[in-house]
Amino acid sequence: MCNFLFLASSRPLPLLPAREEELEFYVTELKDREKSVLEWFSEPNAYFIGSYSGCSCPFECEYDWDDPDPDELEDIAKGRRDFSLLASYLRQAVQEGAKLQLYNAWDYWLPPVQVMDLKIDSLMQERFVFSDRQLYHVVR
């Protein structure tokens, strides 16, 4: 099973399709089975956020930061790149006037356990990861 990261916006946002030849951060429309997440958002336009792994797991994955194994080092670098691309995407949307929300969950059909504000710059912190079943209101 995978982690899911969803984005809701007050206005339509551009889709960024997944590229099979080199997966990285992407934004797609919700699949029918994912539409239950709409219940948790107050904004009308919702999207799935994916990563280099083909899912949203790297956005919640916590590593052994003090002693990562060599395989984790590559995953950490790819994950941080996707966080950077996500931050850029969110900044652009906010600059264009969008109000944004993010919901991160393994079991996305369950309600959020906490609602909190999230500064886009927080995504650039080296050890930042989204918490499970958290609804975030994106703020500058």
Short mmCIF file of N, CA and C in Angstrom, two decimals:
data_model
loop_
_atom_site.label_atom_id
_atom_site.label_comp_id
_atom_site.label_asym_id
_atom_site.label_seq_id
_atom_site.Cartn_x
_atom_site.Cartn_y
_atom_site.Cartn_z
N MET A 1 0.83 -1.18 0.00
CA MET A 1 0.00 0.00 0.00
C MET A 1 0.88 1.25 0.00
N CYS A 2 0.36 2.32 -0.55
CA CYS A 2 1.14 3.54 -0.70
C CYS A 2 0.52 4.71 0.05
N ASN A 3 1.36 5.69 0.28
CA ASN A 3 0.93 6.97 0.81
C ASN A 3 0.35 7.80 -0.34
N PHE A 4 -0.60 8.68 -0.03
CA PHE A 4 -1.22 9.53 -1.04
C PHE A 4 -1.11 10.98 -0.60
N LEU A 5 -0.72 11.84 -1.53
CA LEU A 5 -0.70 13.28 -1.30
C LEU A 5 -1.63 13.93 -2.31
N PHE A 6 -2.60 14.68 -1.80
CA PHE A 6 -3.58 15.35 -2.66
C PHE A 6 -3.48 16.85 -2.47
N LEU A 7 -3.79 17.57 -3.53
CA LEU A 7 -3.77 19.03 -3.53
C LEU A 7 -5.14 19.52 -3.96
N ALA A 8 -5.68 20.50 -3.25
CA ALA A 8 -6.92 21.16 -3.66
C ALA A 8 -6.63 22.65 -3.84
N SER A 9 -7.33 23.24 -4.81
CA SER A 9 -7.08 24.62 -5.16
C SER A 9 -8.39 25.36 -5.42
N SER A 10 -8.37 26.65 -5.16
CA SER A 10 -9.53 27.49 -5.43
C SER A 10 -9.71 27.73 -6.93
N ARG A 11 -8.69 27.44 -7.71
CA ARG A 11 -8.77 27.61 -9.16
C ARG A 11 -8.10 26.43 -9.86
N PRO A 12 -8.45 26.15 -11.10
CA PRO A 12 -7.81 25.04 -11.80
C PRO A 12 -6.30 25.26 -11.91
N LEU A 13 -5.56 24.17 -11.77
CA LEU A 13 -4.10 24.20 -11.87
C LEU A 13 -3.65 23.34 -13.04
N PRO A 14 -2.46 23.61 -13.58
CA PRO A 14 -1.97 22.80 -14.70
C PRO A 14 -1.61 21.38 -14.26
N LEU A 15 -1.92 20.43 -15.11
CA LEU A 15 -1.52 19.05 -14.87
C LEU A 15 -0.08 18.88 -15.34
N LEU A 16 0.67 18.05 -14.64
CA LEU A 16 2.03 17.69 -15.04
C LEU A 16 2.05 16.17 -15.13
N PRO A 17 1.89 15.62 -16.32
CA PRO A 17 1.80 14.16 -16.44
C PRO A 17 3.09 13.46 -16.01
N ALA A 18 2.92 12.26 -15.53
CA ALA A 18 4.08 11.42 -15.18
C ALA A 18 4.79 11.03 -16.47
N ARG A 19 6.11 11.12 -16.45
CA ARG A 19 6.90 10.71 -17.62
C ARG A 19 7.50 9.35 -17.32
N GLU A 20 7.14 8.38 -18.11
CA GLU A 20 7.60 7.01 -17.85
C GLU A 20 9.11 6.87 -17.95
N GLU A 21 9.75 7.63 -18.84
CA GLU A 21 11.19 7.48 -19.03
C GLU A 21 12.00 7.99 -17.84
N GLU A 22 11.47 8.96 -17.12
CA GLU A 22 12.16 9.46 -15.92
C GLU A 22 11.12 10.07 -14.99
N LEU A 23 10.62 9.25 -14.08
CA LEU A 23 9.61 9.73 -13.15
C LEU A 23 10.18 10.78 -12.21
N GLU A 24 9.39 11.80 -11.97
CA GLU A 24 9.67 12.80 -10.95
C GLU A 24 8.33 13.41 -10.58
N PHE A 25 8.35 14.45 -9.78
CA PHE A 25 7.14 15.13 -9.34
C PHE A 25 6.14 15.26 -10.49
N TYR A 26 4.88 14.88 -10.23
CA TYR A 26 3.83 15.05 -11.23
C TYR A 26 2.50 15.34 -10.56
N VAL A 27 1.58 15.91 -11.35
CA VAL A 27 0.26 16.31 -10.88
C VAL A 27 -0.76 15.77 -11.86
N THR A 28 -1.71 14.96 -11.37
CA THR A 28 -2.72 14.38 -12.24
C THR A 28 -4.12 14.60 -11.65
N GLU A 29 -5.11 14.39 -12.49
CA GLU A 29 -6.48 14.43 -12.01
C GLU A 29 -6.71 13.25 -11.08
N LEU A 30 -7.71 13.36 -10.22
CA LEU A 30 -8.04 12.26 -9.32
C LEU A 30 -8.63 11.10 -10.10
N LYS A 31 -8.28 9.90 -9.69
CA LYS A 31 -8.95 8.70 -10.20
C LYS A 31 -10.29 8.59 -9.49
N ASP A 32 -11.22 7.86 -10.09
CA ASP A 32 -12.56 7.73 -9.48
C ASP A 32 -12.47 7.27 -8.03
N ARG A 33 -11.61 6.29 -7.76
CA ARG A 33 -11.54 5.74 -6.40
C ARG A 33 -10.94 6.73 -5.40
N GLU A 34 -10.26 7.76 -5.89
CA GLU A 34 -9.64 8.76 -5.01
C GLU A 34 -10.58 9.93 -4.69
N LYS A 35 -11.70 10.01 -5.35
CA LYS A 35 -12.58 11.18 -5.21
C LYS A 35 -13.22 11.31 -3.83
N SER A 36 -13.13 10.28 -3.02
CA SER A 36 -13.65 10.40 -1.65
C SER A 36 -12.88 11.45 -0.85
N VAL A 37 -11.67 11.77 -1.28
CA VAL A 37 -10.86 12.78 -0.59
C VAL A 37 -11.47 14.18 -0.72
N LEU A 38 -12.32 14.38 -1.70
CA LEU A 38 -12.95 15.69 -1.89
C LEU A 38 -13.71 16.16 -0.65
N GLU A 39 -14.18 15.21 0.12
CA GLU A 39 -14.94 15.52 1.34
C GLU A 39 -14.12 16.33 2.34
N TRP A 40 -12.80 16.18 2.32
CA TRP A 40 -11.95 16.83 3.33
C TRP A 40 -11.52 18.23 2.90
N PHE A 41 -11.73 18.57 1.64
CA PHE A 41 -11.28 19.86 1.12
C PHE A 41 -12.41 20.88 1.07
N SER A 42 -12.07 22.14 1.25
CA SER A 42 -13.03 23.22 1.04
C SER A 42 -12.83 23.88 -0.33
N GLU A 43 -11.75 23.57 -1.00
CA GLU A 43 -11.48 24.11 -2.34
C GLU A 43 -11.96 23.11 -3.39
N PRO A 44 -12.48 23.58 -4.54
CA PRO A 44 -13.18 22.71 -5.48
C PRO A 44 -12.34 21.89 -6.45
N ASN A 45 -11.11 22.28 -6.71
CA ASN A 45 -10.28 21.60 -7.71
C ASN A 45 -9.25 20.73 -7.01
N ALA A 46 -9.28 19.42 -7.26
CA ALA A 46 -8.38 18.52 -6.52
C ALA A 46 -7.54 17.69 -7.48
N TYR A 47 -6.34 17.35 -7.00
CA TYR A 47 -5.34 16.66 -7.81
C TYR A 47 -4.56 15.66 -6.95
N PHE A 48 -3.99 14.67 -7.62
CA PHE A 48 -3.07 13.73 -6.98
C PHE A 48 -1.66 14.22 -7.26
N ILE A 49 -0.80 14.16 -6.25
CA ILE A 49 0.60 14.55 -6.38
C ILE A 49 1.45 13.28 -6.30
N GLY A 50 2.24 13.04 -7.34
CA GLY A 50 3.11 11.88 -7.37
C GLY A 50 4.58 12.28 -7.36
N SER A 51 5.44 11.27 -7.25
CA SER A 51 6.88 11.50 -7.13
C SER A 51 7.66 10.55 -8.03
N TYR A 52 8.97 10.59 -7.88
CA TYR A 52 9.85 9.74 -8.67
C TYR A 52 9.54 8.25 -8.49
N SER A 53 8.92 7.89 -7.38
CA SER A 53 8.65 6.48 -7.09
C SER A 53 7.36 5.99 -7.76
N GLY A 54 6.62 6.92 -8.39
CA GLY A 54 5.36 6.55 -9.01
C GLY A 54 4.17 6.67 -8.08
N CYS A 55 4.43 7.05 -6.83
CA CYS A 55 3.37 7.25 -5.84
C CYS A 55 3.76 8.46 -4.99
N SER A 56 3.14 8.62 -3.85
CA SER A 56 3.46 9.76 -2.97
C SER A 56 4.30 9.37 -1.76
N CYS A 57 4.74 8.13 -1.70
CA CYS A 57 5.47 7.65 -0.51
C CYS A 57 6.67 8.52 -0.11
N PRO A 58 7.49 9.00 -1.05
CA PRO A 58 8.64 9.80 -0.63
C PRO A 58 8.28 11.09 0.12
N PHE A 59 7.05 11.55 -0.04
CA PHE A 59 6.65 12.78 0.65
C PHE A 59 6.38 12.53 2.14
N GLU A 60 6.30 11.27 2.54
CA GLU A 60 6.10 10.96 3.96
C GLU A 60 7.22 10.09 4.53
N CYS A 61 8.09 9.59 3.69
CA CYS A 61 9.11 8.63 4.12
C CYS A 61 10.17 9.29 5.01
N GLU A 62 10.38 8.71 6.17
CA GLU A 62 11.44 9.18 7.07
C GLU A 62 12.59 8.19 7.01
N TYR A 63 13.78 8.72 6.85
CA TYR A 63 14.98 7.90 6.73
C TYR A 63 15.78 7.92 8.02
N ASP A 64 16.77 7.05 8.08
CA ASP A 64 17.74 7.11 9.16
C ASP A 64 18.71 8.23 8.78
N TRP A 65 18.36 9.45 9.18
CA TRP A 65 19.11 10.62 8.75
C TRP A 65 20.55 10.61 9.25
N ASP A 66 20.80 9.99 10.39
CA ASP A 66 22.14 10.01 10.96
C ASP A 66 23.07 8.99 10.32
N ASP A 67 22.50 7.92 9.78
CA ASP A 67 23.34 6.87 9.19
C ASP A 67 22.61 6.19 8.03
N PRO A 68 22.32 6.96 6.95
CA PRO A 68 21.59 6.34 5.84
C PRO A 68 22.48 5.34 5.10
N ASP A 69 21.85 4.27 4.61
CA ASP A 69 22.63 3.33 3.81
C ASP A 69 22.75 3.90 2.40
N PRO A 70 23.69 3.39 1.59
CA PRO A 70 23.93 3.95 0.25
C PRO A 70 22.69 4.00 -0.64
N ASP A 71 21.83 3.00 -0.55
CA ASP A 71 20.60 3.02 -1.36
C ASP A 71 19.69 4.17 -0.95
N GLU A 72 19.65 4.45 0.34
CA GLU A 72 18.80 5.54 0.83
C GLU A 72 19.31 6.90 0.38
N LEU A 73 20.61 7.05 0.21
CA LEU A 73 21.16 8.35 -0.20
C LEU A 73 20.59 8.79 -1.54
N GLU A 74 20.48 7.85 -2.49
CA GLU A 74 19.90 8.18 -3.79
C GLU A 74 18.42 8.52 -3.65
N ASP A 75 17.70 7.73 -2.85
CA ASP A 75 16.28 8.00 -2.62
C ASP A 75 16.07 9.36 -1.95
N ILE A 76 16.92 9.68 -0.98
CA ILE A 76 16.82 10.96 -0.29
C ILE A 76 17.00 12.10 -1.30
N ALA A 77 18.01 11.99 -2.17
CA ALA A 77 18.27 13.04 -3.16
C ALA A 77 17.09 13.20 -4.12
N LYS A 78 16.54 12.10 -4.59
CA LYS A 78 15.39 12.17 -5.51
C LYS A 78 14.17 12.74 -4.79
N GLY A 79 13.97 12.34 -3.55
CA GLY A 79 12.84 12.85 -2.78
C GLY A 79 12.95 14.34 -2.53
N ARG A 80 14.14 14.82 -2.20
CA ARG A 80 14.33 16.25 -1.96
C ARG A 80 14.11 17.04 -3.26
N ARG A 81 14.52 16.46 -4.39
CA ARG A 81 14.26 17.11 -5.68
C ARG A 81 12.75 17.27 -5.89
N ASP A 82 11.99 16.21 -5.58
CA ASP A 82 10.53 16.28 -5.74
C ASP A 82 9.91 17.29 -4.79
N PHE A 83 10.43 17.39 -3.57
CA PHE A 83 9.94 18.43 -2.65
C PHE A 83 10.20 19.82 -3.23
N SER A 84 11.36 20.01 -3.83
CA SER A 84 11.70 21.30 -4.43
C SER A 84 10.76 21.62 -5.59
N LEU A 85 10.47 20.63 -6.43
CA LEU A 85 9.55 20.82 -7.55
C LEU A 85 8.14 21.11 -7.05
N LEU A 86 7.72 20.42 -5.99
CA LEU A 86 6.41 20.68 -5.39
C LEU A 86 6.35 22.12 -4.87
N ALA A 87 7.38 22.55 -4.17
CA ALA A 87 7.41 23.91 -3.63
C ALA A 87 7.29 24.94 -4.75
N SER A 88 8.01 24.73 -5.84
CA SER A 88 7.94 25.65 -6.98
C SER A 88 6.54 25.69 -7.57
N TYR A 89 5.94 24.53 -7.70
CA TYR A 89 4.58 24.43 -8.25
C TYR A 89 3.59 25.17 -7.36
N LEU A 90 3.69 24.98 -6.05
CA LEU A 90 2.79 25.65 -5.11
C LEU A 90 3.00 27.16 -5.12
N ARG A 91 4.26 27.59 -5.15
CA ARG A 91 4.56 29.03 -5.19
C ARG A 91 3.92 29.69 -6.42
N GLN A 92 4.06 29.03 -7.56
CA GLN A 92 3.48 29.57 -8.79
C GLN A 92 1.97 29.70 -8.66
N ALA A 93 1.32 28.68 -8.12
CA ALA A 93 -0.14 28.71 -7.95
C ALA A 93 -0.56 29.84 -7.01
N VAL A 94 0.16 30.00 -5.91
CA VAL A 94 -0.16 31.06 -4.94
C VAL A 94 0.05 32.43 -5.58
N GLN A 95 1.13 32.59 -6.34
CA GLN A 95 1.39 33.87 -7.02
C GLN A 95 0.28 34.22 -8.00
N GLU A 96 -0.37 33.20 -8.55
CA GLU A 96 -1.46 33.42 -9.49
C GLU A 96 -2.81 33.54 -8.78
N GLY A 97 -2.79 33.58 -7.43
CA GLY A 97 -3.99 33.85 -6.66
C GLY A 97 -4.75 32.64 -6.12
N ALA A 98 -4.19 31.45 -6.24
CA ALA A 98 -4.88 30.25 -5.76
C ALA A 98 -4.77 30.11 -4.25
N LYS A 99 -5.86 29.64 -3.63
CA LYS A 99 -5.83 29.19 -2.24
C LYS A 99 -5.65 27.68 -2.31
N LEU A 100 -4.70 27.15 -1.52
CA LEU A 100 -4.32 25.75 -1.64
C LEU A 100 -4.47 24.99 -0.33
N GLN A 101 -4.77 23.71 -0.46
CA GLN A 101 -4.80 22.77 0.66
C GLN A 101 -4.10 21.49 0.21
N LEU A 102 -3.46 20.81 1.14
CA LEU A 102 -2.85 19.51 0.89
C LEU A 102 -3.36 18.52 1.92
N TYR A 103 -3.62 17.29 1.47
CA TYR A 103 -4.00 16.23 2.41
C TYR A 103 -3.10 15.04 2.14
N ASN A 104 -2.40 14.59 3.17
CA ASN A 104 -1.49 13.46 3.08
C ASN A 104 -2.03 12.32 3.93
N ALA A 105 -2.15 11.14 3.35
CA ALA A 105 -2.67 10.01 4.13
C ALA A 105 -2.42 8.69 3.42
N TRP A 106 -2.24 7.66 4.21
CA TRP A 106 -2.23 6.29 3.68
C TRP A 106 -3.67 5.87 3.41
N ASP A 107 -4.54 6.13 4.36
CA ASP A 107 -5.97 5.79 4.25
C ASP A 107 -6.73 7.10 4.02
N TYR A 108 -6.68 7.60 2.79
CA TYR A 108 -7.21 8.93 2.49
C TYR A 108 -8.72 9.04 2.62
N TRP A 109 -9.41 7.92 2.68
CA TRP A 109 -10.87 7.94 2.85
C TRP A 109 -11.25 8.22 4.31
N LEU A 110 -10.26 8.20 5.19
CA LEU A 110 -10.48 8.56 6.60
C LEU A 110 -10.27 10.05 6.78
N PRO A 111 -10.98 10.68 7.72
CA PRO A 111 -10.87 12.13 7.89
C PRO A 111 -9.51 12.54 8.47
N PRO A 112 -9.14 13.78 8.24
CA PRO A 112 -7.91 14.29 8.83
C PRO A 112 -7.98 14.24 10.35
N VAL A 113 -6.84 13.98 10.97
CA VAL A 113 -6.77 14.01 12.44
C VAL A 113 -6.30 15.37 12.93
N GLN A 114 -5.75 16.17 12.02
CA GLN A 114 -5.28 17.50 12.40
C GLN A 114 -5.30 18.39 11.16
N VAL A 115 -5.59 19.66 11.40
CA VAL A 115 -5.55 20.68 10.35
C VAL A 115 -4.53 21.72 10.79
N MET A 116 -3.64 22.09 9.88
CA MET A 116 -2.61 23.05 10.24
C MET A 116 -2.19 23.88 9.04
N ASP A 117 -1.57 25.03 9.32
CA ASP A 117 -1.00 25.86 8.26
C ASP A 117 0.36 25.31 7.87
N LEU A 118 0.70 25.50 6.61
CA LEU A 118 1.99 25.04 6.09
C LEU A 118 2.58 26.15 5.23
N LYS A 119 3.76 26.61 5.60
CA LYS A 119 4.48 27.56 4.77
C LYS A 119 5.21 26.78 3.68
N ILE A 120 5.15 27.29 2.47
CA ILE A 120 5.79 26.60 1.34
C ILE A 120 7.28 26.40 1.61
N ASP A 121 7.93 27.37 2.22
CA ASP A 121 9.36 27.24 2.51
C ASP A 121 9.68 26.05 3.41
N SER A 122 8.70 25.59 4.19
CA SER A 122 8.91 24.42 5.06
C SER A 122 9.28 23.19 4.25
N LEU A 123 8.78 23.12 3.02
CA LEU A 123 9.05 21.96 2.17
C LEU A 123 10.53 21.83 1.84
N MET A 124 11.27 22.92 1.96
CA MET A 124 12.68 22.93 1.61
C MET A 124 13.59 22.54 2.78
N GLN A 125 13.01 22.36 3.95
CA GLN A 125 13.82 21.91 5.09
C GLN A 125 14.27 20.47 4.82
N GLU A 126 15.52 20.19 5.10
CA GLU A 126 16.13 18.91 4.74
C GLU A 126 15.35 17.69 5.24
N ARG A 127 14.79 17.78 6.42
CA ARG A 127 14.12 16.60 7.00
C ARG A 127 12.60 16.72 7.04
N PHE A 128 12.05 17.68 6.32
CA PHE A 128 10.59 17.83 6.31
C PHE A 128 9.95 16.65 5.59
N VAL A 129 8.91 16.10 6.19
CA VAL A 129 8.02 15.14 5.54
C VAL A 129 6.60 15.45 5.99
N PHE A 130 5.63 15.10 5.17
CA PHE A 130 4.24 15.27 5.55
C PHE A 130 3.86 14.21 6.57
N SER A 131 2.97 14.57 7.47
CA SER A 131 2.48 13.63 8.48
C SER A 131 1.20 12.98 7.98
N ASP A 132 0.96 11.76 8.45
CA ASP A 132 -0.20 10.99 8.02
C ASP A 132 -1.50 11.63 8.51
N ARG A 133 -2.47 11.68 7.62
CA ARG A 133 -3.82 12.19 7.88
C ARG A 133 -3.82 13.63 8.39
N GLN A 134 -2.95 14.42 7.77
CA GLN A 134 -2.88 15.85 8.08
C GLN A 134 -3.44 16.64 6.90
N LEU A 135 -4.29 17.60 7.20
CA LEU A 135 -4.79 18.53 6.21
C LEU A 135 -4.05 19.85 6.41
N TYR A 136 -3.39 20.30 5.37
CA TYR A 136 -2.57 21.51 5.45
C TYR A 136 -3.21 22.63 4.63
N HIS A 137 -3.28 23.82 5.23
CA HIS A 137 -3.65 25.03 4.50
C HIS A 137 -2.34 25.72 4.13
N VAL A 138 -2.10 25.87 2.86
CA VAL A 138 -0.84 26.46 2.40
C VAL A 138 -0.90 27.97 2.60
N VAL A 139 0.13 28.48 3.28
CA VAL A 139 0.25 29.92 3.52
C VAL A 139 1.61 30.38 3.02
N ARG A 140 1.71 31.67 2.78
CA ARG A 140 3.00 32.22 2.30
C ARG A 140 3.97 32.16 3.40
#
